[in-house]
């Protein structure tokens, strides 16, 4: 069975601070895909990034960066110089390969509520 | 623009009544999903459908029913058997889970 753990329930920072959201996953698949979604107060989940298990390169997109480490089964997300607009719930998710036992659905973590204060 | 439309945005129901939440997509995605979100519990899968006229139970299907008569539509009925239906409901679709989901904006259901 697959599992995603986001141990940080809530994080509160002051604007311009850097913040890292942790994600640890469990899977028996050798091929899998990891995702991060942002849920702003409006409610709709917004896709941020997708990473496959064979690509361990870190990725940077503007103020966002992601650190994927298979050795520790982690896929952490860092926001540099946080802004008030970054306040949201962030979800990490995991899917298995096409045709695998977990095919057909994503497994989500519990989510981390990030509040950025001005 | 392509996307997923959930309606209504807010819904109030009296105890003992069934209510149907609408989910329509024009993305030509085969797979569709319903999730329930409660504070502090993340997203829990209710039902999903990978193809028209077929659907599977998720982790918390009791008290819910779905249909998938058209590719574009995947309505969710919250029945009177659902003991605690007040929650935020999210619909999603996918061309394949390796690509992730596209989500609707959600329906907040309150039982009064």
mmCIF file of C-alpha atoms in Angstrom:
data_model
loop_
_atom_site.group_PDB
_atom_site.id
_atom_site.type_symbol
_atom_site.label_atom_id
_atom_site.label_comp_id
_atom_site.label_asym_id
_atom_site.label_seq_id
_atom_site.Cartn_x
_atom_site.Cartn_y
_atom_site.Cartn_z
ATOM 1 C CA UNK A 1 0.000 0.000 0.000
ATOM 2 C CA UNK A 2 1.107 3.517 -0.646
ATOM 3 C CA UNK A 3 1.380 6.180 2.013
ATOM 4 C CA UNK A 4 2.298 9.849 2.093
ATOM 5 C CA UNK A 5 3.164 11.628 5.323
ATOM 6 C CA UNK A 6 3.296 15.362 5.812
ATOM 7 C CA UNK A 7 4.295 15.626 9.423
ATOM 8 C CA UNK A 8 3.935 19.402 9.634
ATOM 9 C CA UNK A 9 0.296 20.198 10.232
ATOM 10 C CA UNK A 10 0.734 23.961 10.340
ATOM 11 C CA UNK A 11 3.613 26.330 9.698
ATOM 12 C CA UNK A 12 3.635 30.027 10.384
ATOM 13 C CA UNK A 13 6.327 32.357 9.033
ATOM 14 C CA UNK A 14 6.889 36.041 8.511
ATOM 15 C CA UNK A 15 7.089 37.395 4.994
ATOM 16 C CA UNK A 16 10.504 37.010 3.300
ATOM 17 C CA UNK A 17 11.445 34.010 5.416
ATOM 18 C CA UNK A 18 12.324 30.765 3.659
ATOM 19 C CA UNK A 19 10.135 27.780 4.505
ATOM 20 C CA UNK A 20 10.423 24.052 3.762
ATOM 21 C CA UNK A 21 7.452 21.703 3.654
ATOM 22 C CA UNK A 22 8.324 18.070 4.288
ATOM 23 C CA UNK A 23 6.926 15.051 2.463
ATOM 24 C CA UNK A 24 7.856 11.424 3.112
ATOM 25 C CA UNK A 25 6.361 8.595 1.097
ATOM 26 C CA UNK A 26 6.126 4.807 1.126
ATOM 27 C CA UNK A 27 5.624 2.606 -1.919
ATOM 28 C CA UNK A 28 6.616 -0.812 -3.220
ATOM 29 C CA UNK A 29 6.585 0.357 -6.817
ATOM 30 C CA UNK A 30 9.917 0.975 -8.490
ATOM 31 C CA UNK A 31 8.285 3.416 -10.863
ATOM 32 C CA UNK A 32 6.171 6.102 -9.256
ATOM 33 C CA UNK A 33 5.283 9.762 -9.523
ATOM 34 C CA UNK A 34 5.243 12.483 -6.913
ATOM 35 C CA UNK A 35 3.249 15.692 -6.943
ATOM 36 C CA UNK A 36 2.753 18.887 -5.015
ATOM 37 C CA UNK A 37 -0.530 20.797 -5.063
ATOM 38 C CA UNK A 38 -1.454 24.165 -3.585
ATOM 39 C CA UNK A 39 -4.928 24.831 -2.187
ATOM 40 C CA UNK A 40 -5.564 28.544 -1.701
ATOM 41 C CA UNK A 41 -8.554 29.775 0.328
ATOM 42 C CA UNK A 42 -10.740 29.557 -2.783
ATOM 43 C CA UNK A 43 -10.593 25.763 -2.434
ATOM 44 C CA UNK A 44 -9.417 24.523 -5.814
ATOM 45 C CA UNK A 45 -6.206 22.479 -5.782
ATOM 46 C CA UNK A 46 -3.583 23.850 -8.138
ATOM 47 C CA UNK A 47 -0.892 21.619 -9.620
ATOM 48 C CA UNK A 48 2.656 22.741 -8.831
ATOM 49 C CA UNK A 49 5.015 19.975 -9.885
ATOM 50 C CA UNK A 50 5.272 16.346 -10.988
ATOM 51 C CA UNK A 51 8.408 14.275 -10.565
ATOM 52 C CA UNK A 52 9.010 10.667 -11.642
ATOM 53 C CA UNK A 53 11.048 8.224 -9.589
ATOM 54 C CA UNK A 54 13.875 8.084 -12.113
ATOM 55 C CA UNK A 55 14.559 11.786 -12.040
ATOM 56 C CA UNK A 56 16.292 12.838 -8.838
ATOM 57 C CA UNK A 57 17.389 16.204 -10.071
ATOM 58 C CA UNK A 58 16.260 19.055 -7.903
ATOM 59 C CA UNK A 59 13.998 21.542 -9.583
ATOM 60 C CA UNK A 60 13.675 25.279 -9.188
ATOM 61 C CA UNK A 61 10.841 27.408 -10.452
ATOM 62 C CA UNK A 62 11.116 31.009 -9.392
ATOM 63 C CA UNK A 63 10.861 31.102 -5.597
ATOM 64 C CA UNK A 64 9.850 27.426 -5.456
ATOM 65 C CA UNK A 65 12.272 24.517 -5.311
ATOM 66 C CA UNK A 66 11.895 20.802 -4.772
ATOM 67 C CA UNK A 67 14.377 18.332 -3.303
ATOM 68 C CA UNK A 68 13.723 14.691 -4.237
ATOM 69 C CA UNK A 69 15.786 12.080 -2.385
ATOM 70 C CA UNK A 70 15.004 8.420 -3.044
ATOM 71 C CA UNK A 71 17.419 7.303 -0.339
ATOM 72 C CA UNK A 72 15.210 8.892 2.320
ATOM 73 C CA UNK A 73 11.898 8.615 0.405
ATOM 74 C CA UNK A 74 11.400 12.335 0.660
ATOM 75 C CA UNK A 75 10.167 15.021 -1.688
ATOM 76 C CA UNK A 76 10.469 18.323 0.135
ATOM 77 C CA UNK A 77 9.254 21.682 -1.076
ATOM 78 C CA UNK A 78 10.962 24.991 -0.277
ATOM 79 C CA UNK A 79 9.576 28.465 -0.765
ATOM 80 C CA UNK A 80 12.260 31.142 -0.767
ATOM 81 C CA UNK A 81 11.441 34.668 0.389
ATOM 82 C CA UNK A 82 7.851 33.747 1.234
ATOM 83 C CA UNK A 83 4.997 36.121 0.462
ATOM 84 C CA UNK A 84 1.531 36.527 1.912
ATOM 85 C CA UNK A 85 0.081 35.077 -1.317
ATOM 86 C CA UNK A 86 1.857 31.809 -0.529
ATOM 87 C CA UNK A 87 -0.557 31.252 2.352
ATOM 88 C CA UNK A 88 -2.436 28.069 1.501
ATOM 89 C CA UNK A 89 -2.690 24.374 2.234
ATOM 90 C CA UNK A 90 -0.044 22.354 0.432
ATOM 91 C CA UNK A 91 -0.504 18.689 -0.434
ATOM 92 C CA UNK A 92 2.054 16.126 -1.454
ATOM 93 C CA UNK A 93 0.740 13.151 -3.465
ATOM 94 C CA UNK A 94 1.974 9.855 -4.903
ATOM 95 C CA UNK A 95 0.858 7.669 -7.807
ATOM 96 C CA UNK A 96 2.011 4.321 -9.083
ATOM 97 C CA UNK A 97 2.764 3.260 -12.658
ATOM 98 C CA UNK A 98 0.175 2.531 -15.298
ATOM 99 C CA UNK A 99 -1.061 -1.004 -14.749
ATOM 100 C CA UNK A 100 0.389 -1.221 -11.251
ATOM 101 C CA UNK A 101 -1.564 -2.156 -8.148
ATOM 102 C CA UNK A 102 -2.109 1.468 -7.230
ATOM 103 C CA UNK A 103 -3.001 2.536 -10.748
ATOM 104 C CA UNK A 104 -6.027 4.747 -11.021
ATOM 105 C CA UNK A 105 -5.693 6.965 -7.963
ATOM 106 C CA UNK A 106 -3.406 9.358 -6.195
ATOM 107 C CA UNK A 107 -2.542 8.994 -2.537
ATOM 108 C CA UNK A 108 -2.467 12.349 -0.754
ATOM 109 C CA UNK A 109 -0.737 13.441 2.405
ATOM 110 C CA UNK A 110 -2.672 15.186 5.164
ATOM 111 C CA UNK A 111 -1.623 18.602 3.948
ATOM 112 C CA UNK A 112 0.378 21.398 5.567
ATOM 113 C CA UNK A 113 -1.292 24.712 6.324
ATOM 114 C CA UNK A 114 1.161 27.513 5.584
ATOM 115 C CA UNK A 115 0.450 30.989 6.901
ATOM 116 C CA UNK A 116 2.701 33.836 5.855
ATOM 117 C CA UNK A 117 2.327 36.956 7.972
ATOM 118 C CA UNK A 118 3.139 40.417 6.619
ATOM 119 C CA UNK B 1 -11.250 27.073 -21.707
ATOM 120 C CA UNK B 2 -11.155 23.452 -20.617
ATOM 121 C CA UNK B 3 -11.750 22.595 -17.017
ATOM 122 C CA UNK B 4 -13.943 21.053 -14.369
ATOM 123 C CA UNK B 5 -17.136 22.673 -13.163
ATOM 124 C CA UNK B 6 -18.626 21.778 -9.820
ATOM 125 C CA UNK B 7 -22.000 23.074 -8.804
ATOM 126 C CA UNK B 8 -23.339 24.408 -6.610
ATOM 127 C CA UNK B 9 -20.504 26.062 -4.683
ATOM 128 C CA UNK B 10 -22.496 25.967 -1.430
ATOM 129 C CA UNK B 11 -25.240 23.510 -0.616
ATOM 130 C CA UNK B 12 -27.440 23.128 2.417
ATOM 131 C CA UNK B 13 -29.340 19.962 3.152
ATOM 132 C CA UNK B 14 -31.773 18.921 5.811
ATOM 133 C CA UNK B 15 -31.046 15.743 7.708
ATOM 134 C CA UNK B 16 -32.597 12.714 6.055
ATOM 135 C CA UNK B 17 -32.508 14.133 2.535
ATOM 136 C CA UNK B 18 -30.456 12.928 -0.387
ATOM 137 C CA UNK B 19 -28.524 15.537 -2.339
ATOM 138 C CA UNK B 20 -26.622 15.357 -5.634
ATOM 139 C CA UNK B 21 -23.423 17.244 -6.351
ATOM 140 C CA UNK B 22 -22.643 17.971 -9.972
ATOM 141 C CA UNK B 23 -19.261 17.552 -11.666
ATOM 142 C CA UNK B 24 -18.746 18.245 -15.373
ATOM 143 C CA UNK B 25 -15.479 18.282 -17.335
ATOM 144 C CA UNK B 26 -14.671 19.265 -20.907
ATOM 145 C CA UNK B 27 -11.072 18.050 -20.841
ATOM 146 C CA UNK B 28 -11.853 14.745 -22.551
ATOM 147 C CA UNK B 29 -10.383 12.926 -19.563
ATOM 148 C CA UNK B 30 -11.349 9.285 -19.090
ATOM 149 C CA UNK B 31 -10.902 9.154 -15.325
ATOM 150 C CA UNK B 32 -12.880 11.107 -12.746
ATOM 151 C CA UNK B 33 -12.741 11.184 -8.956
ATOM 152 C CA UNK B 34 -14.609 12.397 -5.914
ATOM 153 C CA UNK B 35 -12.788 13.385 -2.736
ATOM 154 C CA UNK B 36 -14.010 14.558 0.623
ATOM 155 C CA UNK B 37 -11.993 17.058 2.625
ATOM 156 C CA UNK B 38 -12.409 17.590 6.365
ATOM 157 C CA UNK B 39 -10.233 19.870 8.482
ATOM 158 C CA UNK B 40 -7.004 18.148 9.454
ATOM 159 C CA UNK B 41 -7.788 14.977 7.499
ATOM 160 C CA UNK B 42 -6.534 15.776 4.031
ATOM 161 C CA UNK B 43 -8.309 14.335 1.017
ATOM 162 C CA UNK B 44 -10.171 11.051 1.240
ATOM 163 C CA UNK B 45 -11.271 9.200 -1.870
ATOM 164 C CA UNK B 46 -14.997 8.449 -2.113
ATOM 165 C CA UNK B 47 -15.435 6.973 -5.597
ATOM 166 C CA UNK B 48 -13.566 6.964 -8.860
ATOM 167 C CA UNK B 49 -14.304 6.045 -12.442
ATOM 168 C CA UNK B 50 -11.724 5.193 -15.078
ATOM 169 C CA UNK B 51 -14.188 4.781 -17.919
ATOM 170 C CA UNK B 52 -17.826 5.419 -18.786
ATOM 171 C CA UNK B 53 -20.316 3.050 -17.145
ATOM 172 C CA UNK B 54 -17.732 1.803 -14.658
ATOM 173 C CA UNK B 55 -16.737 3.049 -11.213
ATOM 174 C CA UNK B 56 -15.033 1.761 -8.071
ATOM 175 C CA UNK B 57 -15.393 2.479 -4.386
ATOM 176 C CA UNK B 58 -12.710 4.488 -2.717
ATOM 177 C CA UNK B 59 -11.781 4.507 0.945
ATOM 178 C CA UNK B 60 -14.996 6.059 2.310
ATOM 179 C CA UNK B 61 -17.792 5.078 -0.107
ATOM 180 C CA UNK B 62 -20.427 4.241 2.513
ATOM 181 C CA UNK B 63 -23.405 6.586 2.301
ATOM 182 C CA UNK B 64 -22.492 7.819 -1.186
ATOM 183 C CA UNK B 65 -23.435 6.765 -4.712
ATOM 184 C CA UNK B 66 -22.250 7.792 -8.172
ATOM 185 C CA UNK B 67 -23.037 7.248 -11.835
ATOM 186 C CA UNK B 68 -20.947 7.639 -14.989
ATOM 187 C CA UNK B 69 -23.328 7.602 -17.935
ATOM 188 C CA UNK B 70 -21.348 10.169 -19.896
ATOM 189 C CA UNK B 71 -17.630 10.810 -20.149
ATOM 190 C CA UNK B 72 -18.134 14.448 -19.186
ATOM 191 C CA UNK B 73 -20.221 13.916 -16.084
ATOM 192 C CA UNK B 74 -19.676 12.201 -12.737
ATOM 193 C CA UNK B 75 -22.393 13.223 -10.242
ATOM 194 C CA UNK B 76 -22.124 12.298 -6.571
ATOM 195 C CA UNK B 77 -25.209 11.613 -4.456
ATOM 196 C CA UNK B 78 -24.874 12.012 -0.708
ATOM 197 C CA UNK B 79 -27.566 9.803 0.754
ATOM 198 C CA UNK B 80 -29.315 9.962 4.098
ATOM 199 C CA UNK B 81 -27.196 6.977 5.123
ATOM 200 C CA UNK B 82 -24.101 9.170 5.277
ATOM 201 C CA UNK B 83 -23.870 9.926 8.978
ATOM 202 C CA UNK B 84 -21.681 13.000 8.839
ATOM 203 C CA UNK B 85 -22.015 14.590 5.393
ATOM 204 C CA UNK B 86 -20.980 18.145 6.247
ATOM 205 C CA UNK B 87 -17.683 18.598 4.376
ATOM 206 C CA UNK B 88 -15.959 20.090 1.365
ATOM 207 C CA UNK B 89 -16.271 17.901 -1.730
ATOM 208 C CA UNK B 90 -13.776 18.005 -4.565
ATOM 209 C CA UNK B 91 -14.129 16.485 -7.997
ATOM 210 C CA UNK B 92 -11.108 15.765 -10.178
ATOM 211 C CA UNK B 93 -10.327 14.291 -13.547
ATOM 212 C CA UNK B 94 -7.251 12.816 -15.115
ATOM 213 C CA UNK B 95 -5.892 11.649 -18.432
ATOM 214 C CA UNK B 96 -3.829 9.190 -16.395
ATOM 215 C CA UNK B 97 -2.708 9.348 -12.793
ATOM 216 C CA UNK B 98 0.936 9.521 -13.821
ATOM 217 C CA UNK B 99 0.069 13.028 -14.973
ATOM 218 C CA UNK B 100 -1.822 13.995 -11.831
ATOM 219 C CA UNK B 101 -5.285 15.446 -11.526
ATOM 220 C CA UNK B 102 -7.166 18.556 -12.560
ATOM 221 C CA UNK B 103 -9.492 19.682 -9.787
ATOM 222 C CA UNK B 104 -12.776 21.520 -9.682
ATOM 223 C CA UNK B 105 -13.378 24.394 -7.278
ATOM 224 C CA UNK B 106 -15.359 22.266 -4.853
ATOM 225 C CA UNK B 107 -18.793 22.158 -3.227
ATOM 226 C CA UNK B 108 -19.222 22.908 0.450
ATOM 227 C CA UNK B 109 -22.093 20.846 1.816
ATOM 228 C CA UNK B 110 -23.687 21.712 5.134
ATOM 229 C CA UNK B 111 -26.364 19.647 6.812
ATOM 230 C CA UNK B 112 -28.789 21.751 8.833
#
